[in-house]
mmCIF file of C-alpha atoms and ligand atoms in Angstrom:
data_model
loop_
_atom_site.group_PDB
_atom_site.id
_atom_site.type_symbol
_atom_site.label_atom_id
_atom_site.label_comp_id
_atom_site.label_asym_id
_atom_site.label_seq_id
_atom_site.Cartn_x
_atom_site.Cartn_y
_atom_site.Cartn_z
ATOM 1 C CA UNK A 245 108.310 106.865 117.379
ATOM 2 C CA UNK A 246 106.024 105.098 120.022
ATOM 3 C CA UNK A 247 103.220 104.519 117.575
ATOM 4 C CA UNK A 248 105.402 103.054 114.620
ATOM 5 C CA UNK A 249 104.521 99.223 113.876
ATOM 6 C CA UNK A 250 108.445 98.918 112.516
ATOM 7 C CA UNK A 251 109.678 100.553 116.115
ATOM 8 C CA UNK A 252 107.615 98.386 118.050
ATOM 9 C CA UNK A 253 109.166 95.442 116.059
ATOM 10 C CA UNK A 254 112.378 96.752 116.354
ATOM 11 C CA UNK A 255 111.932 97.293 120.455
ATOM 12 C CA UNK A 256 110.277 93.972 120.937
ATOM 13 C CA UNK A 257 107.253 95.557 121.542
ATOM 14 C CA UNK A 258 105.610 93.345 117.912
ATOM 15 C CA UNK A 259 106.647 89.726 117.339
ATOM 16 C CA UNK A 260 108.491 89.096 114.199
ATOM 17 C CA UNK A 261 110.310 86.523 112.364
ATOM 18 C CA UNK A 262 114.063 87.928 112.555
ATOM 19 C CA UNK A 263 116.778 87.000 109.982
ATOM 20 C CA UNK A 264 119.249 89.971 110.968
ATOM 21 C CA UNK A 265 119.923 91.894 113.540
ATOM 22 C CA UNK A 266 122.900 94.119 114.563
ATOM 23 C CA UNK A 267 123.489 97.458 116.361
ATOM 24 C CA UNK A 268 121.881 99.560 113.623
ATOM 25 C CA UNK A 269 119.897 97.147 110.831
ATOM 26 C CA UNK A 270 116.916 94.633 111.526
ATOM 27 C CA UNK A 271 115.778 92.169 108.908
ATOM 28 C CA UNK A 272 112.409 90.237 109.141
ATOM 29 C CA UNK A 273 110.554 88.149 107.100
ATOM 30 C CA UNK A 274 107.453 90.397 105.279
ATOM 31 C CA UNK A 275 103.841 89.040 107.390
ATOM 32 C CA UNK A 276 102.283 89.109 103.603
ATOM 33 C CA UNK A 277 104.956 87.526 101.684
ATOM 34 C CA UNK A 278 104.779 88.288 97.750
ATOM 35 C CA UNK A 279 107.502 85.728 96.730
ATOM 36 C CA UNK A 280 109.286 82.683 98.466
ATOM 37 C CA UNK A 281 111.806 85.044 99.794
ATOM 38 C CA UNK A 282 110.467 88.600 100.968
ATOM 39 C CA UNK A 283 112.162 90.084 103.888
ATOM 40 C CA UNK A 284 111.832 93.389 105.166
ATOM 41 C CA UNK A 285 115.482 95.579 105.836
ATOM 42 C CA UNK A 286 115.253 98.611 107.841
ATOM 43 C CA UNK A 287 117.171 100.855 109.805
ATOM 44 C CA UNK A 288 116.623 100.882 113.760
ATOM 45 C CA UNK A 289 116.268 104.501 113.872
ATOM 46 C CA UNK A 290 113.383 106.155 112.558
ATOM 47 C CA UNK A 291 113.332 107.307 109.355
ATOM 48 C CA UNK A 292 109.692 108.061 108.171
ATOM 49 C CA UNK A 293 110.433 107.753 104.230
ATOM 50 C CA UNK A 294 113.045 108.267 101.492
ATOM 51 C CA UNK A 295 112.068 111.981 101.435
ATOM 52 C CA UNK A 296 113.262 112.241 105.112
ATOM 53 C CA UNK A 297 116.565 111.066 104.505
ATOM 54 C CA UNK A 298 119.756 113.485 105.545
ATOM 55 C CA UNK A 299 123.382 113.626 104.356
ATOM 56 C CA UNK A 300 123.871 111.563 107.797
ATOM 57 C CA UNK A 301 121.729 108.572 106.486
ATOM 58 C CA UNK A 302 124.078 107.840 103.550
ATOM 59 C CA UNK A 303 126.179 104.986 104.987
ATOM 60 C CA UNK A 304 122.947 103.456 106.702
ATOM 61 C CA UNK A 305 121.208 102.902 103.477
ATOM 62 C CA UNK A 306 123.949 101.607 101.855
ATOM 63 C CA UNK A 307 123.888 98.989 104.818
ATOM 64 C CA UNK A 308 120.419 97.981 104.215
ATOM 65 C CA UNK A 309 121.067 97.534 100.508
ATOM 66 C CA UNK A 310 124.267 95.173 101.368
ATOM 67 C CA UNK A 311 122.283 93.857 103.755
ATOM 68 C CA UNK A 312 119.945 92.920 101.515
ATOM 69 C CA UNK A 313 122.517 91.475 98.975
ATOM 70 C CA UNK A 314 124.292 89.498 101.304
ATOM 71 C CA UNK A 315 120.710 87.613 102.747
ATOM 72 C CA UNK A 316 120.392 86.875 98.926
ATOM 73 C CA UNK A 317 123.036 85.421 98.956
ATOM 74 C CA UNK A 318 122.723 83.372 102.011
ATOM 75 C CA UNK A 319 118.969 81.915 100.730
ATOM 76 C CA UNK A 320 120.836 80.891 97.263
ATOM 77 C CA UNK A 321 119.184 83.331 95.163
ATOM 78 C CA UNK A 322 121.648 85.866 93.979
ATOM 79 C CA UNK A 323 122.819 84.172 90.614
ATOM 80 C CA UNK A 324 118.450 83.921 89.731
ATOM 81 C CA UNK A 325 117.749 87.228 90.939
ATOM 82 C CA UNK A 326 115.957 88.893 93.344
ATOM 83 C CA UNK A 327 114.385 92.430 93.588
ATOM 84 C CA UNK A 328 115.043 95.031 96.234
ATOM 85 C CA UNK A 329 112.244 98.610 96.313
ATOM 86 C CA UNK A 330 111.692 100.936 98.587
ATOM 87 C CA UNK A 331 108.074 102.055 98.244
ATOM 88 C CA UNK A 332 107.702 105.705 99.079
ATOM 89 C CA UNK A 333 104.040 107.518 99.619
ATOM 90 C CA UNK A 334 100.504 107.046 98.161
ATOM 91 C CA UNK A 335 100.995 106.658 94.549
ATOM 92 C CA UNK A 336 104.299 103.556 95.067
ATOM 93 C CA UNK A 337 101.845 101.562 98.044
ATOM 94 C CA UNK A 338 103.859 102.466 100.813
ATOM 95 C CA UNK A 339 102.086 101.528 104.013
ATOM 96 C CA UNK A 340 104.285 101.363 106.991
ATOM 97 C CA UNK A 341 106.130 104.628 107.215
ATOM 98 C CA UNK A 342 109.447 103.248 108.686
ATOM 99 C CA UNK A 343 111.528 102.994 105.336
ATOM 100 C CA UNK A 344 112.151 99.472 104.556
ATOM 101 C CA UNK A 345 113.736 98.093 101.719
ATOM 102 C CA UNK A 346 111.811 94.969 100.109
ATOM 103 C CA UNK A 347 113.993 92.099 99.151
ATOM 104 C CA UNK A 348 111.998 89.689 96.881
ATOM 105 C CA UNK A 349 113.156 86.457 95.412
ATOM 106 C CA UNK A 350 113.019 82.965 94.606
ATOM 107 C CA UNK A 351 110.390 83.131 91.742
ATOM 108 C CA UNK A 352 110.303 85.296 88.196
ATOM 109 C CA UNK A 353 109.109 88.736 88.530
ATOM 110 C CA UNK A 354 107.740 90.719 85.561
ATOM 111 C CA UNK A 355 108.706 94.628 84.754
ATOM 112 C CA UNK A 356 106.995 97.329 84.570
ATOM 113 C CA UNK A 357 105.726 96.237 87.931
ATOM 114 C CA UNK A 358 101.551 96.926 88.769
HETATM 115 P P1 AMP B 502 105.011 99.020 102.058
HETATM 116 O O1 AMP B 502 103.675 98.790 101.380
HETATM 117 O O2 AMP B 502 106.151 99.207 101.123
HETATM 118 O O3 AMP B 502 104.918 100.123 103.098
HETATM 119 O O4 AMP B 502 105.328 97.670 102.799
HETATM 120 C C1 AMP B 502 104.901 97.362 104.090
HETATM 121 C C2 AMP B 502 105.112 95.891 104.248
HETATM 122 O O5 AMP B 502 105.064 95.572 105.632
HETATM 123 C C3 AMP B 502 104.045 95.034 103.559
HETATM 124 O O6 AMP B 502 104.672 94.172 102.612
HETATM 125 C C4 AMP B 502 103.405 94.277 104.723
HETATM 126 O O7 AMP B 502 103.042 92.960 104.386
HETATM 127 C C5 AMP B 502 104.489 94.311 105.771
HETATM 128 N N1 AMP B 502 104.053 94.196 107.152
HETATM 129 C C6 AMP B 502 103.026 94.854 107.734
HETATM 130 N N2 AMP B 502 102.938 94.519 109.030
HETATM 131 C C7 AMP B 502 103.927 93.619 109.260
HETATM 132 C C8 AMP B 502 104.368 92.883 110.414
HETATM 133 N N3 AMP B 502 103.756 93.012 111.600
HETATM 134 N N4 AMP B 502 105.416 92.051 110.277
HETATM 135 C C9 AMP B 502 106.043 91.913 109.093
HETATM 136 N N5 AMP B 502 105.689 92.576 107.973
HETATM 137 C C10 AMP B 502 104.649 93.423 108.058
HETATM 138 ZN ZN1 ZN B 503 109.592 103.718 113.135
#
């Protein structure tokens, strides 16, 4: 998708602040962060929201969410907590429609969120 911000990040095309990257996953840290850890997880292909997933996307999400856990793990905050969300259309905030998973961490978080 040549007019997808997370595309051009993912083809070099953006500058971002990597913490991850393999044949099929990119992780960055979030330009807005909400929390001392927030780090954006997304798949290299491009997948427009959670509503445009296939039967095929199965095992990549479940490598963004380990993904996710194991850079938790690395930054020490696993046994505090973190949250992980995936934001999807107008009413959840989502913005960017690459689907990312948030990872958020290092402070307390309140629930319900806003
Ligand atoms: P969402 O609202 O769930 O679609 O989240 C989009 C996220 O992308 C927000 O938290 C933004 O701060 C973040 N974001 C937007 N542009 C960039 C960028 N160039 N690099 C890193 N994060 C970004
Ligand atoms: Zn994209």
């Amino acid at each position: 998708m040549s007019d997808c911000l997370f595309c051009k990040i993912v083809n070099r095309q953006i500058p971002a602040s990597v913490v991850y990257e393999d044949d099929r996953v990119l992780a960055f840290n979030d330009i807005n962060p909400q929390a001392p850890t927030h780090v954006l997880v997304i798949p290299k292909r491009h997948v427009a929201s959670l509503d445009e997933l296939g039967v095929d996307d199965d095992a990549i999400v479940g490598e963004l969410v380990r993904r996710a856990a194991a850079i938790a793990r690395e930054r020490g905050i696993t046994a505090g907590g973190y949250r992980t969300v995936f934001n999807t259309n107008r009413d959840a905030g989502q913005t960017v429609f690459h689907i990312h998973l948030h990872l958020i961490g290092g402070r307390a978080m309140h629930w319900p969120p806003g």
